[in-house]
Coordinates of C-alpha atoms in Angstrom, one line a residue:
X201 CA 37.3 142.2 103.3
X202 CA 36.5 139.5 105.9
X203 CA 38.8 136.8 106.8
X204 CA 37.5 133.4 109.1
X205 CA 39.1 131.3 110.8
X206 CA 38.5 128.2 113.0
X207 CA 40.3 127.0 115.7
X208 CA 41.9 124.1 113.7
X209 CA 43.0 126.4 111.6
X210 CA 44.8 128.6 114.2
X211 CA 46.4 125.3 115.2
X212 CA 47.9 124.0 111.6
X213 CA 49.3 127.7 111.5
X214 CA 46.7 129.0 108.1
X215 CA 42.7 130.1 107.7
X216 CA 40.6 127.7 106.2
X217 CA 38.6 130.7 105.3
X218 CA 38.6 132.6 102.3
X219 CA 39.7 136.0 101.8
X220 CA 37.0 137.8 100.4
X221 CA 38.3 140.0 97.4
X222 CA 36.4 142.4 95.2
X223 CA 34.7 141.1 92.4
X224 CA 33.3 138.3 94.3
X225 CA 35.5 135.0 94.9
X226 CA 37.7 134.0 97.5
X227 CA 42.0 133.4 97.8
X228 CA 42.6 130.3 99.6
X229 CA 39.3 128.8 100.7
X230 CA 38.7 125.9 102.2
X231 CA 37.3 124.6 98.7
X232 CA 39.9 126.2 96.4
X233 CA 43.4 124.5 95.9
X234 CA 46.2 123.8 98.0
X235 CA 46.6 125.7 100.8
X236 CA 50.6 126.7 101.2
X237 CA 52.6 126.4 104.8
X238 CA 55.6 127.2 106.0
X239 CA 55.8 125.1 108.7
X240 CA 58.7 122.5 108.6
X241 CA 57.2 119.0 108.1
X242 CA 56.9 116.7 111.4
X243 CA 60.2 114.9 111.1
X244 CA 63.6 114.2 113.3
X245 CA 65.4 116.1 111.3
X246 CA 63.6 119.3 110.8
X247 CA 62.5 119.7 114.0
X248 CA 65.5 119.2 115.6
X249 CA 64.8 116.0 117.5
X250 CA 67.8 114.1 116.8
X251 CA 70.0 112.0 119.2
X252 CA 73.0 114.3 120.2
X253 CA 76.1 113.2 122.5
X254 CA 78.3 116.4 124.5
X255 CA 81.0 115.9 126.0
X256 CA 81.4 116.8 130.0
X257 CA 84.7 117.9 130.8
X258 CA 85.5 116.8 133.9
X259 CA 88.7 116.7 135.9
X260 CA 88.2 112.8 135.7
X261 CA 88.4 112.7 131.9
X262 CA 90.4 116.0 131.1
X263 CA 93.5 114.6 133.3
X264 CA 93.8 111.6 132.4
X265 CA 93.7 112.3 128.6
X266 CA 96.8 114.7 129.2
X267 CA 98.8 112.0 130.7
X268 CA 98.1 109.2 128.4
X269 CA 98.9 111.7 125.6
X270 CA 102.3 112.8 127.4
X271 CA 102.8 109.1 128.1
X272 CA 102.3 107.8 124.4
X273 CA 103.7 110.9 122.5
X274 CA 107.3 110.9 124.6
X275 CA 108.3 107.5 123.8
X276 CA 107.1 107.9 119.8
X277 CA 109.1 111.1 119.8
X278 CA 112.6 109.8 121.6
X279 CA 112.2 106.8 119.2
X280 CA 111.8 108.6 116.3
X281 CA 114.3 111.5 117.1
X282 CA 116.8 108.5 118.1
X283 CA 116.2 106.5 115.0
X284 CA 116.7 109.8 113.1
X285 CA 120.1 110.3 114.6
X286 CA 121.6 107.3 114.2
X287 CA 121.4 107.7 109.8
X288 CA 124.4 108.8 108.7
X289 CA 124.9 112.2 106.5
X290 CA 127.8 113.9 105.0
X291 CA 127.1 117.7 102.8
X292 CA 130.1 119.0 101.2
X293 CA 129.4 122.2 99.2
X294 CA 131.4 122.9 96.4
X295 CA 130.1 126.1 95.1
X296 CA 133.0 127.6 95.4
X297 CA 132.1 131.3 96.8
X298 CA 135.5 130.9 99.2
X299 CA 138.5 132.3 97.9
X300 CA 140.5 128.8 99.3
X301 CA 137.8 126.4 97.6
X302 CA 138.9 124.1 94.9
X303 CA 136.1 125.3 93.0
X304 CA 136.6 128.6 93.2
X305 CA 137.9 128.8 90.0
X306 CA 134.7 127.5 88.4
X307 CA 132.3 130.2 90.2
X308 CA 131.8 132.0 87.2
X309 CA 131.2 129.2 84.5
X310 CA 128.1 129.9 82.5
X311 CA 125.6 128.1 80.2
X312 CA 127.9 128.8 77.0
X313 CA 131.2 127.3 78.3
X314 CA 132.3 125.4 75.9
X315 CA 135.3 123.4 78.1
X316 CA 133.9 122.0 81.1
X317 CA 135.9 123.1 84.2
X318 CA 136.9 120.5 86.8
X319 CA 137.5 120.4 90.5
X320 CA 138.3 117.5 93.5
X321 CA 137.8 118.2 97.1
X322 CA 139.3 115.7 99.1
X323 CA 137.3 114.7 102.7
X324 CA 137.4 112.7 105.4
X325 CA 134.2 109.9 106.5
X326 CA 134.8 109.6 110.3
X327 CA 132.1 106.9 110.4
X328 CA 131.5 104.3 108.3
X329 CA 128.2 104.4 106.3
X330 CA 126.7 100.6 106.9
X331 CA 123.9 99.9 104.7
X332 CA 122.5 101.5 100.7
X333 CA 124.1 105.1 100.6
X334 CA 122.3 107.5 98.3
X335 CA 124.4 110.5 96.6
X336 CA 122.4 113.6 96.5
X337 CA 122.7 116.8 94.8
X338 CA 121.2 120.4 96.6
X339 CA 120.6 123.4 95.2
X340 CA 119.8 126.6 97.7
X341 CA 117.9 129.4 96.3
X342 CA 116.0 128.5 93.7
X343 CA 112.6 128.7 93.2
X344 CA 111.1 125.5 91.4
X345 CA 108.0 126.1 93.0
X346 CA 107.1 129.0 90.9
X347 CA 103.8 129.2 89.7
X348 CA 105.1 130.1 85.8
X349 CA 108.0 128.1 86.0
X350 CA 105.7 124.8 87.4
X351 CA 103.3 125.7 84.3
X352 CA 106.3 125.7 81.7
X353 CA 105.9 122.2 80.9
X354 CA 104.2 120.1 78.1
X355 CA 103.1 116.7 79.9
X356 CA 101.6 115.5 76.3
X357 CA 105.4 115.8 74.8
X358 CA 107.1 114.0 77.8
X359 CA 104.1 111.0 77.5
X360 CA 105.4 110.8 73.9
X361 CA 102.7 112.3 71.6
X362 CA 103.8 112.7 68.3
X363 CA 102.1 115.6 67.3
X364 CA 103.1 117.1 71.0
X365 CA 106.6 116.8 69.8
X366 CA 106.4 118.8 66.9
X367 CA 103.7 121.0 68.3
X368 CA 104.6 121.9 72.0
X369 CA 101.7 123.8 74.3
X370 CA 102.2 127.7 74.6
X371 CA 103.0 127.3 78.3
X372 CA 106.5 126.6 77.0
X373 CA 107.3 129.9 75.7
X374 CA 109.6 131.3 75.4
X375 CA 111.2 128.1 75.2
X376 CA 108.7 126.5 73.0
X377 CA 111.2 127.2 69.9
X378 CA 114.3 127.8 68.8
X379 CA 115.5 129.0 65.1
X380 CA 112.2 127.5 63.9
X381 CA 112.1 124.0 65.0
X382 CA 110.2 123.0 68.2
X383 CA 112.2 122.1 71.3
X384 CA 112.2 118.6 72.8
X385 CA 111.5 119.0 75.7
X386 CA 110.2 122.3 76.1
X387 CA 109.3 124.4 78.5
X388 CA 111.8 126.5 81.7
X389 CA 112.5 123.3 83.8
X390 CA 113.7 121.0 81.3
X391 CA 116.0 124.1 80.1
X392 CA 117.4 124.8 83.1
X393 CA 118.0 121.0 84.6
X394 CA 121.3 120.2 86.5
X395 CA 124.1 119.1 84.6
X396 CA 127.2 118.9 86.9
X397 CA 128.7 115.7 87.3
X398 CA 130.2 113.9 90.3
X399 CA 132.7 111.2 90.8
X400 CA 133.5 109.7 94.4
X401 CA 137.0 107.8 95.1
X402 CA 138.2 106.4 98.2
X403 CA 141.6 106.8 98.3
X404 CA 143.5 104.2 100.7
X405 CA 147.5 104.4 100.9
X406 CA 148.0 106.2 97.9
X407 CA 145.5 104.2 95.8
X408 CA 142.8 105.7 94.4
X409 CA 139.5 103.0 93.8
X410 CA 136.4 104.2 91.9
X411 CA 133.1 104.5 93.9
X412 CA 130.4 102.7 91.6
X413 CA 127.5 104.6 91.8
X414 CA 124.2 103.3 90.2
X415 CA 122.6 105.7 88.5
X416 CA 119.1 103.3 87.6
X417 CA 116.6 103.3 90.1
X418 CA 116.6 106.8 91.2
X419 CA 113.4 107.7 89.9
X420 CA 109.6 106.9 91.0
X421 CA 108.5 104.0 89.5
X422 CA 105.2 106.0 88.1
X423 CA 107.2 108.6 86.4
X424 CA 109.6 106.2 84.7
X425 CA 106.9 103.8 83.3
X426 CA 103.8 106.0 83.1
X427 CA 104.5 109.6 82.7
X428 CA 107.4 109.5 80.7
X429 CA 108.0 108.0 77.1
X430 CA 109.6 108.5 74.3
X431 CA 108.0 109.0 70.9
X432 CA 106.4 105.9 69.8
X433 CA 108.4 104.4 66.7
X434 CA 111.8 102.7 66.5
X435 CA 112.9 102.8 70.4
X436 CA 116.6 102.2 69.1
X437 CA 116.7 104.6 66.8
X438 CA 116.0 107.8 69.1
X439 CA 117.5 109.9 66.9
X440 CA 115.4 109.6 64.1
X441 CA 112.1 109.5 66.6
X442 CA 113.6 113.1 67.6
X443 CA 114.2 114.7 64.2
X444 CA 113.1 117.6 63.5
X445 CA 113.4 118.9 66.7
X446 CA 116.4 120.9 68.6
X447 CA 117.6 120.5 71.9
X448 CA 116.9 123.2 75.0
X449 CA 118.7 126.2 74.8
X450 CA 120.9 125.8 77.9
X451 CA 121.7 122.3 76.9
X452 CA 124.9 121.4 75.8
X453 CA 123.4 118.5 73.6
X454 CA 120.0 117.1 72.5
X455 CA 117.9 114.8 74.5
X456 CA 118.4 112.1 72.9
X457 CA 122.2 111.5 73.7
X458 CA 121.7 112.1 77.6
X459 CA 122.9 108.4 77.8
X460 CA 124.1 105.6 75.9
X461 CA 122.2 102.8 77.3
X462 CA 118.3 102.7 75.2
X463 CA 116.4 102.3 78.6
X464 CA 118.0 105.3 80.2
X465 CA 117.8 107.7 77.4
X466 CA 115.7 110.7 75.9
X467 CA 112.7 111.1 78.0
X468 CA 112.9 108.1 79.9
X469 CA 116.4 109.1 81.3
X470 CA 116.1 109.2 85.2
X471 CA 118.1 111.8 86.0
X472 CA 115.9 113.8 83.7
X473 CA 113.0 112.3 85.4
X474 CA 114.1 113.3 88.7
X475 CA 114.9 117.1 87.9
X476 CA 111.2 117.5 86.1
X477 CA 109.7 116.9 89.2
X478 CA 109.9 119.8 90.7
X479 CA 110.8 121.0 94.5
X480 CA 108.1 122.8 97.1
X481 CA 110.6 124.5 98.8
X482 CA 113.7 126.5 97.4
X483 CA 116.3 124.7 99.1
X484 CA 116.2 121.1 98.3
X485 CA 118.2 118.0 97.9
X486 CA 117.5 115.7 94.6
X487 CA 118.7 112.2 94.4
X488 CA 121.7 111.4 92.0
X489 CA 123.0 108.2 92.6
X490 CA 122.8 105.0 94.3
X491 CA 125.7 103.2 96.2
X492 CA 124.6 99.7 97.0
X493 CA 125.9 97.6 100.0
X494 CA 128.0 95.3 98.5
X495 CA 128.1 92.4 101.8
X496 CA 126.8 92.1 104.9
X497 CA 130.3 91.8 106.5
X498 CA 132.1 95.4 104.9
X499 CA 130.1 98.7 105.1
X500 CA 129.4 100.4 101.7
X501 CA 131.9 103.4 102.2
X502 CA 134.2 102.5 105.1
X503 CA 135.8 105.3 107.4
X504 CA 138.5 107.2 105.7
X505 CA 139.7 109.3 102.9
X506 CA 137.5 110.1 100.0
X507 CA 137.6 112.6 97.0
X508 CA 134.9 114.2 94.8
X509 CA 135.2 114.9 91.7
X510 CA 133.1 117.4 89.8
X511 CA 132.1 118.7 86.6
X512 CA 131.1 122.0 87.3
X513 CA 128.7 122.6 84.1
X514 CA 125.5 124.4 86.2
X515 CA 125.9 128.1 87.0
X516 CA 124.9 129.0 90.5
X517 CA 126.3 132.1 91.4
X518 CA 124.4 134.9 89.0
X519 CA 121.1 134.1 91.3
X520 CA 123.1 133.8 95.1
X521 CA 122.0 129.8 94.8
X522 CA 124.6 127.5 96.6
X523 CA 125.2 123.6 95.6
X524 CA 126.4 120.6 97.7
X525 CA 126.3 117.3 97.3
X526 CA 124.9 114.9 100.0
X527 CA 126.2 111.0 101.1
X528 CA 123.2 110.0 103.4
X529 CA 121.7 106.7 104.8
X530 CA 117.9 105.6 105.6
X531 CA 115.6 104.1 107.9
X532 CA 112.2 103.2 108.1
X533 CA 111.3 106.4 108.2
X534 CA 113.2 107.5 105.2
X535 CA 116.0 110.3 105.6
X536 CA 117.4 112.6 108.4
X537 CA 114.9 114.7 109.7
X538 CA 114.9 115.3 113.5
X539 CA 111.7 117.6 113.6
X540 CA 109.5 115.0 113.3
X541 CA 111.2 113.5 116.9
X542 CA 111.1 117.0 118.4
X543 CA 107.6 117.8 117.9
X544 CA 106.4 114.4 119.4
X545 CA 108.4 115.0 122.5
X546 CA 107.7 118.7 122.9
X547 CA 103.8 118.1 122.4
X548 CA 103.7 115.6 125.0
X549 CA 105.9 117.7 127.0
X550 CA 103.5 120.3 126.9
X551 CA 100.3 117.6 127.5
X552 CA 102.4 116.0 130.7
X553 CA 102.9 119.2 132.1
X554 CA 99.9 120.7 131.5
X555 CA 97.9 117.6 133.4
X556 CA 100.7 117.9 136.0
X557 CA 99.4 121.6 136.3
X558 CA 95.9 121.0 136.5
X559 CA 95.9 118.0 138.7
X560 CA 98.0 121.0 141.2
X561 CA 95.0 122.8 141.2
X562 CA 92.1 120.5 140.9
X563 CA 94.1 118.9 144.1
X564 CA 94.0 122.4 146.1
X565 CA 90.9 123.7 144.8
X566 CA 88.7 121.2 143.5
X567 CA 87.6 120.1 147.1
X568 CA 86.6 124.0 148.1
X569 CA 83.2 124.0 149.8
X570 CA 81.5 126.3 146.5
X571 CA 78.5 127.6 149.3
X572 CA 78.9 130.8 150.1
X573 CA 78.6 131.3 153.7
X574 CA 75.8 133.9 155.0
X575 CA 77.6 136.0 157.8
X576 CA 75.4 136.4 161.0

C-alpha cells in the first residue's frame, strides 16, 4: 500500500493521494469525491477569534464598588425597615389551647358539630389604625403546600364546565364522591376550607358598635373573573345549576348557599376563592375582610376597647395547628415584613466594612517595594 502526499496537502491537514488498495483503485484520490476534514471552518467563531472584555480587579475599581454599594444599600434598607415599622399590626390567637382562654371551651369542636360554639375575647388597640385595615385569618401548621393535597383540585369544575361538574378528575379522590353523586367542588382543599367566623365591635362607654367589614374585594381580580365560574345556565338560579351534585364532606352546607348575594356565591364566592389558592409555607395569614377608612379626619379603628367575636366551626387542635386572626395596615410595599429592611442594611454593612477593610491594607501594603532585595 502506498500513500502520497504533497506539501499542500500537509498544509490543508489531508493527502491528495490515493490509498492504493487491493484489487486496484484508490480511497480518496485527488480525482475521486469529496475529500472529508475535520478541521473547523476559518471563521470568528470556531476559531476562537472573537472580541472578549475581563475585568482587572484593581484596588481603584474593587474599593470604590464596596462603598458605593454600602452607601446605596444602607439608606434603601433604613427606609424600608422604617417604612415597615411604622404599619400597624394586631394578632390575637384564639385557639384556645390555654386553660384561661375564652375559647378554650371550643378546642375540641369537630367537623360534625352540629351547634356552632361561640366565644368573644375582648382587647385593647393602643394605637389607632389610620388608613384601609385588612382582617386576616392564620393558620399554623398546616401544610397546604403538599404535593397531593395541591393536586386534589379540578380547575375544569371551578371554570364552570358542565360535564366537569358531574364528572370531576380522579385527582379528587377520595373526595371525588359521595353516596353516588359527584361533589361540587371536589377535591382535599375545597373540603377542608376555613369556616370560622369573626365579628369585631368597638365598645366605647358601655356601648357596643358593629365594625363593618367588607367582605367583596378580597380576592385577585384574575381568580374572581377568570378562573372561577359557576356553571353556565341560569346565574340566579344556582341551585338548579348545582343539582345533582352534593356538597364536600366537611361542609356544613352546599356550595351554592355560601352567600346570599348572586355575585358572591357558589364558585365565585371570594372567600372560597381566597382559601383555594393555596399557601407555600405552613404558617400563613389569608385575607378575610376589609375595613375601609371611612374620612380623612377619624382613623378607621380608633384607640380603645374592641371585642372579637367568633364562630369557632374549624378544628385545629387534632393536627397541633394554632389560629389567630390579624388587624394589619399597608404601605407601598404591602404588609409588615421587616426582613426585607434588615437584609439591605446588613449587606451594605458587610460591603462598607469590607471596603473599609481593604482600603486598611491596600493603605499599608499596597505601596511595599515588591523587589526583592539581593543581599551582598
Amino acid at each position: 500500500m502506498a500513500v502520497n502526499y504533497s506539501a499542500k496537502d500537509e498544509a490543508d491537514g489531508h493527502p491528495s493521494g490515493g490509498v492504493g488498495v487491493p484489487g486496484g483503485g484508490a480511497v480518496g484520490g485527488g480525482s475521486g469525491g469529496a475529500v472529508k476534514t475535520r478541521k473547523p471552518d476559518n471563521t470568528a467563531f470556531k476559531q476562537q477569534r472573537l472580541p472578549a472584555w475581563q475585568p482587572i480587579l484593581t484596588a481603584g475599581t474593587v474599593l470604590p464598588a464596596f462603598f458605593i454599594i454600602g452607601l446605596i444599600f444602607i439608606p434603601i434598607g433604613i427606609g424600608i425597615f422604617v417604612t415597615s415599622n411604622n404599619i400597624r399590626e394586631y394578632e390575637i390567637d384564639y385557639t384556645g389551647t390555654e386553660p384561661s382562654s375564652p375559647c378554650n371551651k371550643c378546642l375540641n369542636v369537630s367537623w360534625d358539630s352540629t351547634s356552632p360554639c361561640t366565644c368573644i375575647i375582648n382587647f385593647t388597640l393602643e394605637h389607632s389604625f389610620e388608613s384601609n385595615v385588612f382582617m386576616y385569618y392564620g393558620l399554623s401548621n398546616f401544610y397546604q403546600n403538599h404535593r397531593r393535597y395541591v393536586k386534589s383540585r379540578d380547575d375544569s369544575q371551578l371554570n364552570g364546565d358542565n360535564s366537569s361538574l358531574l364528572n370531576p378528575s380522579k385527582e379528587c379522590e377520595p373526595y371525588r364522591t359521595n353516596e353516588d353523586k359527584p361533589i361540587a367542588p371536589c377535591g382535599a382543599i375545597a373540603n377542608s376550607m376555613f369556616n370560622d367566623t369573626l365579628e369585631l365591635y368597638r365598645i366605647d362607654n358601655d356601648t357596643v358598635t358593629p365594625i363593618t367589614l367588607i367582605k367583596k374585594g378580597i380576592a385577585w381580580w384574575t381568580d374572581k373573573n377568570v378562573k372561577f365560574r359557576n356553571p353556565t345556565g341560569d346565574g340566579n338560579n344556582l341551585t338548579a345549576l348545582f343539582q345533582g351534585t352534593t356538597k364536600p364532606v366537611n361542609w356544613p352546607k352546599p356550595v351554592y348557599m355560601l352567600d346570599t348575594e348572586p355575585d358572591n356565591n357558589g364558585f365565585i364566592n371570594e372567600d372560597f376563592i381566597v382559601w383555594m389558592r393555596t399557601a407555600a409555607l405552613p404558617t400563613f395569614r389569608k385575607l378575610y375582610r376589609l375595613i375601609e377608612r371611612k374620612n380623612n379626619l377619624q382613623p378607621t379603628l380608633q384607640a380603645g376597647k374592641y371585642s372579637l367575636h367568633i364562630g369557632y366551626n374549624y378544628p385545629v387542635h387534632s393536627f397541633d395547628g394554632r389560629k389567630r386572626m390579624i388587624l394589619s395596615t399597608i404601605s407601598w410595599m404591602g404588609g409588615k415584613n421587616p426582613f426585607l429592611g434588615i437584609a439591605y442594611i446588613t449587606v451594605g454593612s458587610i460591603c462598607f466594612f469590607l471596603g473599609v477593610v481593604l482600603l486598611i491594607i491596600h493603605h499599608k501594603y499596597g505601596n511595599r517595594n515588591t523587589s526583592a532585595d539581593i543581599p551582598n
